[in-house]
Coordinates of C-alpha atoms in Angstrom, one line a residue:
X1 CA -19.3 31.1 -14.1
X2 CA -15.9 31.5 -15.2
X3 CA -13.8 32.4 -18.0
X4 CA -10.9 31.3 -19.7
X5 CA -9.4 32.1 -23.7
X6 CA -10.1 28.0 -25.2
X7 CA -7.1 26.8 -27.2
X8 CA -7.4 25.7 -30.8
X9 CA -10.3 27.2 -32.3
X10 CA -8.6 31.0 -32.8
X11 CA -9.3 32.4 -30.4
X12 CA -14.0 33.1 -30.6
X13 CA -14.5 31.1 -27.8
X14 CA -14.9 31.1 -24.3
X15 CA -14.0 28.1 -21.7
X16 CA -17.0 28.6 -19.4
X17 CA -17.4 25.2 -17.8
X18 CA -16.1 21.7 -18.0
X19 CA -16.8 18.9 -15.6
X20 CA -16.0 15.5 -16.8
X21 CA -18.2 13.6 -14.7
X22 CA -20.5 15.2 -14.9
X23 CA -22.2 11.2 -15.7
X24 CA -24.6 12.3 -18.7
X25 CA -24.9 10.4 -21.8
X26 CA -27.3 11.3 -24.0
X27 CA -27.6 12.4 -28.1
X28 CA -27.9 15.9 -29.9
X29 CA -31.2 14.4 -30.8
X30 CA -32.3 14.1 -26.3
X31 CA -31.3 18.0 -25.7
X32 CA -32.6 21.0 -25.8
X33 CA -32.4 24.7 -24.4
X34 CA -36.0 26.4 -22.5
X35 CA -37.1 28.8 -20.1
X36 CA -38.6 26.6 -17.8
X37 CA -39.2 29.1 -14.7
X38 CA -40.5 32.4 -17.0
X39 CA -37.8 34.3 -15.2
X40 CA -36.0 34.9 -19.0
X41 CA -32.8 32.6 -18.3
X42 CA -33.1 29.1 -20.2
X43 CA -32.5 25.9 -18.1
X44 CA -30.8 22.7 -20.6
X45 CA -33.4 20.0 -20.6
X46 CA -31.6 16.7 -20.7
X47 CA -32.9 13.6 -21.6
X48 CA -30.2 10.6 -19.7
X49 CA -29.8 7.2 -21.5
X50 CA -28.6 5.9 -17.9
X51 CA -26.8 3.1 -18.9
X52 CA -28.8 2.1 -21.3
X53 CA -31.6 -0.3 -18.7
X54 CA -31.9 1.6 -16.1
X55 CA -30.6 5.5 -14.9
X56 CA -33.0 6.7 -17.3
X57 CA -33.3 9.9 -16.5
X58 CA -34.6 13.6 -17.3
X59 CA -32.4 16.2 -15.6
X60 CA -32.4 20.1 -15.8
X61 CA -29.1 21.6 -16.2
X62 CA -29.6 25.8 -14.7
X63 CA -25.9 27.5 -15.2
X64 CA -23.0 24.2 -14.0
X65 CA -25.8 22.8 -11.0
X66 CA -28.5 20.4 -11.3
X67 CA -31.5 21.9 -10.5
X68 CA -33.7 19.0 -11.1
X69 CA -34.0 14.7 -12.3
X70 CA -36.8 12.9 -12.6
X71 CA -37.0 8.7 -13.2
X72 CA -38.3 7.6 -16.9
X73 CA -39.5 4.6 -17.7
X74 CA -37.9 3.9 -20.7
X75 CA -35.2 5.0 -22.7
X76 CA -36.0 7.9 -24.4
X77 CA -35.6 8.5 -28.3
X78 CA -36.0 12.2 -28.4
X79 CA -36.8 15.8 -26.3
X80 CA -38.4 18.7 -27.8
X81 CA -39.7 21.8 -25.1
X82 CA -42.5 23.0 -26.9
X83 CA -45.8 26.1 -26.1
X84 CA -48.9 23.9 -25.7
X85 CA -52.1 26.8 -24.7
X86 CA -51.4 30.6 -24.6
X87 CA -51.9 30.8 -20.2
X88 CA -49.2 33.1 -18.6
X89 CA -46.5 32.8 -17.7
X90 CA -45.6 32.1 -20.8
X91 CA -43.6 28.0 -19.6
X92 CA -43.2 25.6 -22.3
X93 CA -43.1 22.1 -21.8
X94 CA -41.6 19.8 -21.9
X95 CA -42.3 17.0 -24.2
X96 CA -40.2 13.5 -23.5
X97 CA -40.8 10.2 -26.7
X98 CA -40.0 7.3 -24.7
X99 CA -41.0 3.6 -27.0
X100 CA -44.9 3.8 -27.7
X101 CA -46.0 7.2 -25.9
X102 CA -44.6 10.4 -25.4
X103 CA -44.5 12.1 -21.8
X104 CA -45.7 15.7 -21.1
X105 CA -44.0 17.8 -18.6
X106 CA -45.2 20.9 -17.6
X107 CA -43.4 22.7 -14.3
X108 CA -41.2 19.8 -13.9
X109 CA -44.2 17.9 -12.8
X110 CA -45.6 14.8 -15.2
X111 CA -49.3 16.2 -16.8
X112 CA -49.9 14.2 -19.7
X113 CA -49.1 10.7 -21.8
X114 CA -50.2 10.0 -25.2
X115 CA -49.6 6.1 -26.8
X116 CA -49.9 5.7 -30.7
X117 CA -52.6 3.9 -32.2
X118 CA -51.9 0.3 -32.5
X119 CA -51.0 -1.3 -35.7
X120 CA -53.5 -3.8 -38.1
X121 CA -53.7 -7.2 -36.7
X122 CA -53.4 -10.2 -38.9
X123 CA -56.3 -11.8 -39.4
X124 CA -55.3 -15.2 -39.6
X125 CA -52.6 -14.7 -36.5
X126 CA -56.1 -13.6 -34.3
X127 CA -57.5 -16.6 -35.2
X128 CA -55.0 -19.2 -34.4
X129 CA -54.8 -18.4 -30.7
X130 CA -58.6 -17.8 -30.1
X131 CA -58.4 -21.3 -30.9
X132 CA -55.7 -22.2 -28.5
X133 CA -57.9 -20.2 -26.3
X134 CA -60.3 -22.4 -26.9
X135 CA -58.2 -25.4 -26.1
X136 CA -58.6 -26.8 -30.0
X137 CA -54.7 -26.8 -30.8
X138 CA -51.6 -27.6 -27.7
X139 CA -48.1 -25.2 -28.4
X140 CA -46.7 -27.7 -30.9
X141 CA -50.2 -26.6 -33.6
X142 CA -49.6 -23.5 -32.3
X143 CA -45.8 -22.8 -33.6
X144 CA -46.2 -24.6 -36.7
X145 CA -49.2 -22.6 -37.4
X146 CA -47.7 -19.2 -37.0
X147 CA -44.6 -20.6 -38.6
X148 CA -46.7 -20.7 -41.8
X149 CA -48.2 -17.2 -41.2
X150 CA -44.5 -15.6 -41.3
X151 CA -43.4 -16.9 -44.6
X152 CA -46.7 -15.8 -46.1
X153 CA -49.0 -12.9 -44.3
X154 CA -48.1 -9.5 -45.3
X155 CA -49.3 -8.3 -42.1
X156 CA -46.5 -8.1 -40.1
X157 CA -47.3 -10.7 -36.1
X158 CA -47.1 -9.6 -32.8
X159 CA -44.3 -9.6 -30.7
X160 CA -46.2 -11.9 -28.1
X161 CA -46.2 -14.0 -31.7
X162 CA -42.9 -13.7 -32.4
X163 CA -41.2 -14.3 -28.9
X164 CA -44.1 -17.5 -28.3
X165 CA -41.7 -19.1 -31.4
X166 CA -38.2 -17.7 -30.5
X167 CA -39.1 -19.9 -27.0
X168 CA -37.7 -23.3 -26.3
X169 CA -40.3 -26.6 -26.4
X170 CA -40.6 -27.5 -22.6
X171 CA -41.6 -23.5 -22.4
X172 CA -44.6 -22.7 -24.2
X173 CA -46.6 -24.3 -22.7
X174 CA -46.4 -21.7 -19.6
X175 CA -45.9 -19.0 -22.2
X176 CA -49.4 -19.5 -23.0
X177 CA -51.0 -20.5 -20.4
X178 CA -50.0 -16.9 -19.1
X179 CA -51.3 -14.7 -21.8
X180 CA -53.7 -16.8 -23.6
X181 CA -56.5 -14.7 -22.1
X182 CA -55.3 -11.0 -22.5
X183 CA -55.9 -9.8 -26.6
X184 CA -53.3 -9.6 -28.6
X185 CA -51.7 -6.0 -30.0
X186 CA -49.1 -3.9 -31.9
X187 CA -47.6 -1.4 -31.1
X188 CA -44.5 0.3 -32.9
X189 CA -42.1 2.9 -30.9
X190 CA -41.3 6.5 -31.5
X191 CA -38.1 7.3 -33.6
X192 CA -37.7 10.5 -33.6
X193 CA -39.7 13.3 -32.4
X194 CA -39.7 17.1 -33.4
X195 CA -42.4 20.9 -32.7
X196 CA -44.2 22.8 -35.8
X197 CA -45.9 26.2 -35.2
X198 CA -49.9 26.0 -35.5
X199 CA -50.5 29.5 -36.3
X200 CA -48.0 31.6 -35.2
X201 CA -43.8 31.7 -36.1
X202 CA -43.2 33.8 -33.2
X203 CA -40.7 31.8 -30.8
X204 CA -43.6 31.8 -27.7
X205 CA -46.3 30.5 -30.5
X206 CA -48.4 28.0 -29.8
X207 CA -46.4 24.1 -31.3
X208 CA -47.5 20.9 -32.6
X209 CA -46.1 18.4 -31.7
X210 CA -44.7 16.1 -34.7
X211 CA -43.4 12.2 -34.9
X212 CA -41.8 9.9 -35.8
X213 CA -42.5 6.1 -35.8
X214 CA -40.5 2.5 -36.6
X215 CA -43.6 1.3 -39.5
X216 CA -42.6 4.8 -41.8
X217 CA -45.9 7.2 -40.1
X218 CA -45.4 10.3 -38.9
X219 CA -48.3 12.0 -37.3
X220 CA -49.0 15.1 -36.1
X221 CA -50.1 16.0 -32.8
X222 CA -52.5 18.8 -31.2
X223 CA -50.8 20.7 -28.5
X224 CA -54.0 20.6 -26.1
X225 CA -56.0 17.6 -26.7
X226 CA -53.5 15.5 -28.3
X227 CA -55.0 14.2 -30.9
X228 CA -53.8 13.5 -34.0
X229 CA -54.5 16.5 -36.5
X230 CA -52.3 15.0 -39.5
X231 CA -50.7 11.0 -40.3
X232 CA -48.1 10.8 -43.2
X233 CA -46.9 7.9 -44.3
X234 CA -42.9 7.0 -45.6
X235 CA -41.8 5.0 -47.9
X236 CA -39.3 3.7 -44.8
X237 CA -38.2 4.4 -41.0
X238 CA -37.9 8.0 -40.5
X239 CA -34.4 8.9 -38.4
X240 CA -34.1 11.8 -38.4
X241 CA -36.5 14.6 -38.9
X242 CA -36.3 18.7 -39.5
X243 CA -39.7 20.5 -39.1
X244 CA -40.9 24.2 -40.8
X245 CA -43.1 26.6 -41.0
X246 CA -46.9 26.4 -40.0
X247 CA -49.7 23.8 -39.6
X248 CA -52.2 26.2 -40.7
X249 CA -50.1 27.6 -43.6
X250 CA -47.7 25.9 -45.3
X251 CA -45.2 23.5 -43.4
X252 CA -42.5 21.4 -44.6
X253 CA -41.0 17.6 -43.2
X254 CA -38.0 16.2 -44.1
X255 CA -37.1 13.5 -43.1
X256 CA -33.6 10.8 -43.3
X257 CA -35.6 7.3 -43.5
X258 CA -33.5 3.7 -43.2
X259 CA -33.0 3.3 -46.7
X260 CA -30.1 6.2 -47.1
X261 CA -33.3 8.8 -48.7
X262 CA -33.7 12.2 -48.0
X263 CA -37.6 12.5 -47.5
X264 CA -40.1 16.0 -47.9
X265 CA -43.1 14.9 -46.8
X266 CA -44.2 12.2 -49.8
X267 CA -42.2 13.4 -51.9
X268 CA -39.1 11.8 -51.7
X269 CA -36.2 14.7 -51.5
X270 CA -32.4 12.5 -52.8
X271 CA -30.7 9.5 -52.9
X272 CA -27.5 9.9 -50.7
X273 CA -24.2 7.1 -50.8
X274 CA -24.9 6.1 -47.5
X275 CA -26.3 6.4 -43.9
X276 CA -26.8 9.7 -42.7
X277 CA -25.7 10.6 -38.4
X278 CA -27.2 14.3 -39.0
X279 CA -30.0 17.0 -40.9
X280 CA -29.9 20.2 -40.3
X281 CA -31.1 22.8 -41.9
X282 CA -29.3 26.3 -42.9
X283 CA -31.4 28.8 -44.3
X284 CA -33.5 26.7 -47.2
X285 CA -31.4 24.6 -47.7
X286 CA -30.6 20.9 -45.7
X287 CA -26.9 19.6 -44.9
X288 CA -26.8 15.9 -44.2
X289 CA -24.1 13.8 -42.5
X290 CA -23.2 10.3 -43.6
X291 CA -21.6 7.9 -42.0
X292 CA -18.9 8.1 -44.6
X293 CA -17.0 10.7 -43.6
X294 CA -18.9 13.3 -46.1
X295 CA -21.2 16.9 -45.8
X296 CA -23.6 16.7 -48.4
X297 CA -25.5 20.2 -49.1
X298 CA -29.5 19.6 -50.9
X299 CA -32.1 21.9 -52.2
X300 CA -35.2 21.8 -51.1
X301 CA -36.8 20.5 -54.1
X302 CA -33.8 17.6 -54.1
X303 CA -30.8 18.8 -56.3
X304 CA -27.2 18.5 -54.3
X305 CA -25.2 21.1 -54.3
X306 CA -21.7 20.0 -52.2
X307 CA -20.1 17.3 -51.0
X308 CA -17.2 17.8 -48.9
X309 CA -14.9 15.4 -46.9
X310 CA -14.3 14.7 -43.3
X311 CA -10.6 13.9 -41.7
X312 CA -12.7 11.2 -39.6
X313 CA -16.3 9.8 -38.8
X314 CA -18.7 12.1 -38.0
X315 CA -20.8 11.7 -34.3
X316 CA -23.3 14.6 -34.3
X317 CA -24.7 17.1 -35.3
X318 CA -26.7 21.1 -34.4
X319 CA -26.9 24.2 -36.0
X320 CA -25.6 27.7 -35.0
X321 CA -28.2 30.8 -35.6
X322 CA -27.2 33.7 -34.3
X323 CA -30.0 36.1 -35.2
X324 CA -28.8 38.9 -33.6
X325 CA -25.9 39.0 -36.3
X326 CA -27.9 37.2 -39.4
X327 CA -25.7 34.0 -39.5
X328 CA -26.1 29.9 -39.7
X329 CA -23.3 27.5 -39.7
X330 CA -23.2 24.1 -39.2
X331 CA -21.7 22.9 -36.2
X332 CA -20.7 18.8 -36.4
X333 CA -19.3 16.6 -33.8
X334 CA -16.5 13.9 -35.2
X335 CA -14.4 11.0 -33.7
X336 CA -11.3 11.8 -33.7
X337 CA -12.5 15.2 -30.9
X338 CA -13.2 17.9 -32.6
X339 CA -16.5 20.1 -33.6
X340 CA -16.4 21.8 -36.7
X341 CA -18.1 24.8 -38.3
X342 CA -19.3 24.9 -41.7
X343 CA -20.6 27.4 -43.5
X344 CA -21.6 25.8 -46.6
X345 CA -18.8 23.3 -47.7
X346 CA -16.1 26.1 -46.5
X347 CA -14.6 25.5 -42.4
X348 CA -15.0 28.5 -40.4
X349 CA -13.7 27.2 -36.6
X350 CA -12.0 23.9 -35.1
X351 CA -12.6 22.9 -31.1
X352 CA -11.0 20.4 -30.0
X353 CA -12.0 18.5 -27.3
X354 CA -11.3 16.3 -24.6
X355 CA -13.2 13.7 -25.8
X356 CA -15.7 12.7 -28.0
X357 CA -18.4 15.4 -28.7
X358 CA -21.7 12.5 -28.5
X359 CA -24.5 15.4 -28.2
X360 CA -24.1 19.4 -28.9
X361 CA -27.2 22.5 -28.2
X362 CA -26.2 25.6 -29.0
X363 CA -28.3 28.2 -28.5
X364 CA -29.8 30.9 -25.1
X365 CA -28.5 29.9 -22.1
X366 CA -28.7 31.7 -18.5
X367 CA -28.8 34.9 -20.3
X368 CA -26.5 34.4 -23.3
X369 CA -27.7 33.9 -26.2
X370 CA -24.2 32.0 -27.7
X371 CA -23.8 29.2 -26.0
X372 CA -22.3 26.5 -27.2
X373 CA -23.6 23.2 -24.9
X374 CA -21.6 19.8 -25.2
X375 CA -22.0 16.7 -23.4
X376 CA -19.0 13.8 -23.9
X377 CA -18.0 10.3 -25.0
X378 CA -17.1 10.0 -21.3
X379 CA -20.0 11.5 -19.7
X380 CA -18.1 15.1 -19.4
X381 CA -20.8 18.1 -19.9
X382 CA -19.0 21.1 -21.8
X383 CA -19.6 24.4 -21.6
X384 CA -18.7 27.6 -24.6
X385 CA -19.4 30.8 -25.4
X386 CA -18.5 32.9 -27.8
X387 CA -17.5 35.7 -27.1
X388 CA -18.9 38.8 -28.7
X389 CA -15.6 40.3 -30.8
X390 CA -15.7 36.8 -32.3
X391 CA -16.1 37.6 -36.9
X392 CA -16.0 35.2 -38.7
X393 CA -13.6 35.4 -42.3
X394 CA -16.0 36.5 -45.1
X395 CA -13.7 35.4 -47.7
X396 CA -13.5 31.8 -46.7
X397 CA -17.9 31.4 -45.9
X398 CA -18.7 33.8 -49.5
X399 CA -20.3 31.2 -51.9
X400 CA -19.1 30.6 -55.1
X401 CA -15.4 30.5 -56.5
X402 CA -12.3 31.7 -55.2
X403 CA -11.5 35.4 -55.8
X404 CA -8.8 35.0 -58.0
X405 CA -10.6 33.5 -60.7
X406 CA -12.3 37.3 -60.8
X407 CA -8.2 38.4 -61.6
X408 CA -7.8 38.8 -65.5
X409 CA -4.9 38.0 -66.9
X410 CA -2.3 39.2 -69.2
X411 CA -3.2 37.8 -72.2
X412 CA -0.5 38.4 -75.3
X413 CA -1.3 40.5 -78.8
X414 CA -1.8 37.9 -81.8
X415 CA 1.4 36.6 -83.4
X416 CA 1.4 36.3 -87.2
X417 CA 2.5 32.6 -86.2
X418 CA -0.8 31.8 -83.8
X419 CA -3.1 33.6 -86.0
X420 CA -1.6 31.5 -89.2
X421 CA -2.2 28.5 -86.7
X422 CA -6.1 28.9 -86.5
X423 CA -6.7 28.9 -89.7
X424 CA -4.7 25.8 -89.7
X425 CA -7.3 24.5 -87.3
X426 CA -10.4 25.4 -89.0
X427 CA -9.8 24.2 -92.6
X428 CA -7.8 20.1 -90.9
X429 CA -9.6 19.5 -88.1
X430 CA -10.9 16.9 -88.7
X431 CA -8.2 14.8 -89.9
X432 CA -6.2 16.5 -86.8
X433 CA -9.0 15.2 -84.2
X434 CA -8.7 11.9 -86.1
X435 CA -4.7 11.4 -85.9
X436 CA -5.2 12.7 -82.3
X437 CA -7.5 9.5 -81.5
X438 CA -5.1 7.7 -83.3
X439 CA -2.9 7.8 -81.2
X440 CA -4.2 8.1 -78.1
X441 CA -6.3 5.1 -78.5
X442 CA -1.4 4.1 -79.4
X443 CA -1.4 5.6 -76.0
X444 CA -4.2 3.1 -73.7
X445 CA -2.9 0.1 -76.0
X446 CA 1.0 1.0 -74.9
X447 CA 0.6 1.8 -70.5
X448 CA -2.2 -1.8 -71.5
X449 CA 0.4 -4.1 -71.9
X450 CA 3.4 -2.2 -70.2
X451 CA 0.5 -2.7 -66.9
X452 CA 0.0 -6.5 -67.8
X453 CA 3.5 -6.2 -68.3
X454 CA 4.5 -5.1 -65.5
X455 CA 2.4 -7.6 -63.5
X456 CA 3.3 -11.2 -64.8
X457 CA 6.7 -10.3 -64.5
X458 CA 7.0 -8.0 -60.9
X459 CA 8.6 -10.5 -58.0
X460 CA 7.5 -8.0 -54.9
X461 CA 3.8 -6.9 -56.3
X462 CA 2.2 -4.1 -54.3
X463 CA -1.8 -4.3 -54.5
X464 CA -4.5 -1.0 -53.0
X465 CA -8.3 -1.1 -52.4
X466 CA -11.2 1.0 -53.0
X467 CA -13.8 -0.9 -51.0
X468 CA -11.2 -0.5 -47.6
X469 CA -8.3 1.3 -46.4
X470 CA -5.6 -1.6 -46.9
X471 CA -1.5 -2.1 -48.6
X472 CA 0.0 -5.3 -49.7
X473 CA 2.9 -6.0 -50.7
X474 CA 3.9 -9.4 -51.4
X475 CA 8.0 -10.7 -50.4
X476 CA 9.4 -14.7 -51.4
X477 CA 12.4 -15.6 -49.2
X478 CA 13.8 -18.6 -50.5
X479 CA 16.1 -20.9 -53.3
X480 CA 13.8 -23.8 -52.7
X481 CA 12.0 -26.0 -52.7
X482 CA 10.5 -24.5 -49.6
X483 CA 10.4 -21.0 -50.1
X484 CA 8.7 -17.7 -47.1
X485 CA 6.4 -15.7 -48.4
X486 CA 5.8 -13.1 -46.2
X487 CA 2.1 -10.7 -47.1
X488 CA 2.8 -6.6 -45.6
X489 CA -0.2 -5.8 -44.9
X490 CA -0.8 -2.4 -43.6
X491 CA -4.2 0.1 -43.0
X492 CA -3.9 3.3 -44.5
X493 CA -7.0 5.2 -42.6
X494 CA -6.5 8.1 -40.9
X495 CA -8.1 6.5 -37.4
X496 CA -10.7 3.6 -38.3
X497 CA -8.9 0.2 -37.6
X498 CA -10.2 -3.2 -39.6
X499 CA -10.9 -5.7 -38.4
X500 CA -12.9 -9.8 -39.4
X501 CA -10.5 -10.0 -42.4
X502 CA -8.8 -13.1 -43.8
X503 CA -6.4 -14.4 -46.2
X504 CA -6.6 -17.3 -48.9
X505 CA -4.5 -18.5 -51.3
X506 CA -5.0 -20.1 -54.4
X507 CA -2.8 -22.4 -56.3
X508 CA -2.2 -25.0 -58.7
X509 CA -2.2 -28.3 -55.8
X510 CA -0.1 -30.4 -58.0
X511 CA 2.4 -28.1 -58.3
X512 CA 2.7 -26.1 -54.7
X513 CA 1.3 -27.8 -50.8
X514 CA 1.1 -24.5 -48.7
X515 CA 1.2 -25.3 -44.8
X516 CA -1.4 -22.1 -44.0
X517 CA -3.4 -21.5 -47.3
X518 CA -5.9 -20.0 -44.9
X519 CA -5.3 -17.8 -42.2
X520 CA -7.4 -15.3 -39.8
X521 CA -5.9 -11.1 -39.8
X522 CA -5.7 -9.9 -36.8
X523 CA -7.3 -6.1 -35.4
X524 CA -5.3 -3.8 -38.1
X525 CA -4.5 0.0 -36.5
X526 CA -3.9 2.5 -38.8
X527 CA 0.0 3.1 -39.8
X528 CA 1.5 0.1 -38.9
X529 CA 2.7 -2.7 -41.6
X530 CA 1.4 -6.0 -40.4
X531 CA 3.6 -8.9 -41.6
X532 CA 2.0 -12.3 -41.9
X533 CA 4.1 -15.1 -42.9
X534 CA 3.9 -19.0 -44.3
X535 CA 6.0 -21.4 -46.0
X536 CA 5.7 -23.0 -49.3
X537 CA 7.1 -26.0 -50.6
X538 CA 7.4 -26.8 -54.3
X539 CA 6.4 -31.0 -54.7
X540 CA 7.4 -31.1 -59.0
X541 CA 10.8 -31.8 -60.3
X542 CA 9.7 -30.5 -63.4
X543 CA 11.5 -27.3 -63.0
X544 CA 8.6 -25.4 -63.5
X545 CA 6.6 -22.3 -61.7
X546 CA 3.4 -21.0 -61.3
X547 CA 1.7 -18.2 -59.6
X548 CA 0.1 -18.5 -56.5
X549 CA -3.1 -16.1 -55.9
X550 CA -3.6 -14.4 -52.6
X551 CA -6.6 -12.9 -51.5
X552 CA -7.7 -10.7 -48.5
X553 CA -11.3 -10.4 -47.9
X554 CA -13.6 -10.1 -44.7
X555 CA -14.8 -13.3 -43.0
X556 CA -18.2 -14.8 -43.8
X557 CA -17.4 -13.7 -48.1
X558 CA -16.8 -14.4 -50.6
X559 CA -16.0 -11.3 -52.6
X560 CA -12.5 -10.4 -52.7
X561 CA -11.2 -6.4 -50.6
X562 CA -7.4 -7.4 -52.2
X563 CA -5.9 -9.1 -54.9
X564 CA -2.2 -10.1 -56.1
X565 CA -0.4 -12.4 -58.1
X566 CA 2.7 -13.7 -57.0
X567 CA 5.5 -15.6 -60.0
X568 CA 6.8 -18.0 -57.9
X569 CA 10.8 -18.4 -58.9
X570 CA 12.3 -22.2 -60.4
X571 CA 12.9 -23.8 -57.5
X572 CA 16.8 -24.6 -58.2
X573 CA 16.9 -27.4 -54.7
X574 CA 16.0 -30.5 -54.3
X575 CA 12.1 -31.7 -54.8
X576 CA 9.7 -32.2 -52.5
X577 CA 7.2 -35.2 -52.3

């Protein structure tokens, strides 16, 4: 590999390889490093998603060259390398989770296929399909009965019944004739996969497979017989898992679920402000990245330690573990083409990338221990090597208060005035507190009155939204009876566009008439100001004016994101009737 110093990362990384047309489309859960040949050199194992409907493959890279590839039957949900026995030479197997099955490869050849057990079938559903099989009811009656069962039954319908309910009437007969003689099955699919050491914590110790399913269940599989050793049920569907410990001694499974909560086995750990993108364990703590552009740290008991706001949405996360240096951190790939390195809430390093990174894997690759492997949104492959002389600033990574807090202040000596004031506060503390509260209440009242007066008298109102990064101000032009109303709408986000917005006006129809009381807003690019213009005609000859209310909202929703009140001027021209 040829090496060149990278830019934008403080000189800590070497650019070993970058191929923008490698054609790899994957996520961090489908990437792993393992010594698949027993020669001491780790290979890169990738579950390639292909085009999403075809071209799914299991690829193995050695250095920068593609070593082998195998076709996958379905989209991979996760990939792990694990030791399934104690046989020599010590070569790990590769498990690929795809649909309801786990495909195990040994020596890069198909070895075993494990299928998840079927789910409970609704007895009423079985009965109606049996009646169809015996010719007692027709397809139209079957549809009515299945719809009734779906509304009332606790057990969901099978995929066959749901597919039948979505058919047109002329397609039902053919569907029933094709499937009525086949048994009904209800199958779940795998959402995430991990490994758990069985009885030894060694790096090459035998590991069990841990899988999370769409039905909210977590299974622990025996690595040799592939039987279910343990089954746990979660309140929601697990999407990301982290496993630590040993199955025969003590273990802990941390799962982020689709309901926005984190669970440890069957104990709820804590709620998140939004859905999780990634989960990484650092020591005894857990770091979670969320869709609201935040990185949060938790203890094992669920106590939130810290929270930091990032500059862009999180795309992927991975752990950076260097046992030889005793260093652990979190790698976070952002949508602004950056990969940031965090230790606790402190930013240690930033790597600029030519494209958005979709998967990250750090570990031993070949014979280099500190290798960072990334794939990009455009299918590129990027390899970086951590310099052996690279050091990270301990001051930034040290938890706790800043160093300036420990510097002693030069406190002056107590004066006679200070002592007298202290005695006065002790004697008249209650009266001073009451006077302070009275003055504070008067200040709040004055501020509220001034705010209301500003709202009522302003002709160019400005408003900002808390739910969306929006800002709007209004300008009224003209002497009447026809006025031109211009709304300047701006997206104040850093890099996220806003779509599907509309503007609605609320006004007194006996005084005004508008050409466009409801308008759609185009896509708002961050930083640009978009003028939205309309015309207002005064229809009253009494010489009075009123307020026009402006609402910015998402299309199809009733709650406004942004509200502004526009005081219309009195018309100085002839009214339009």
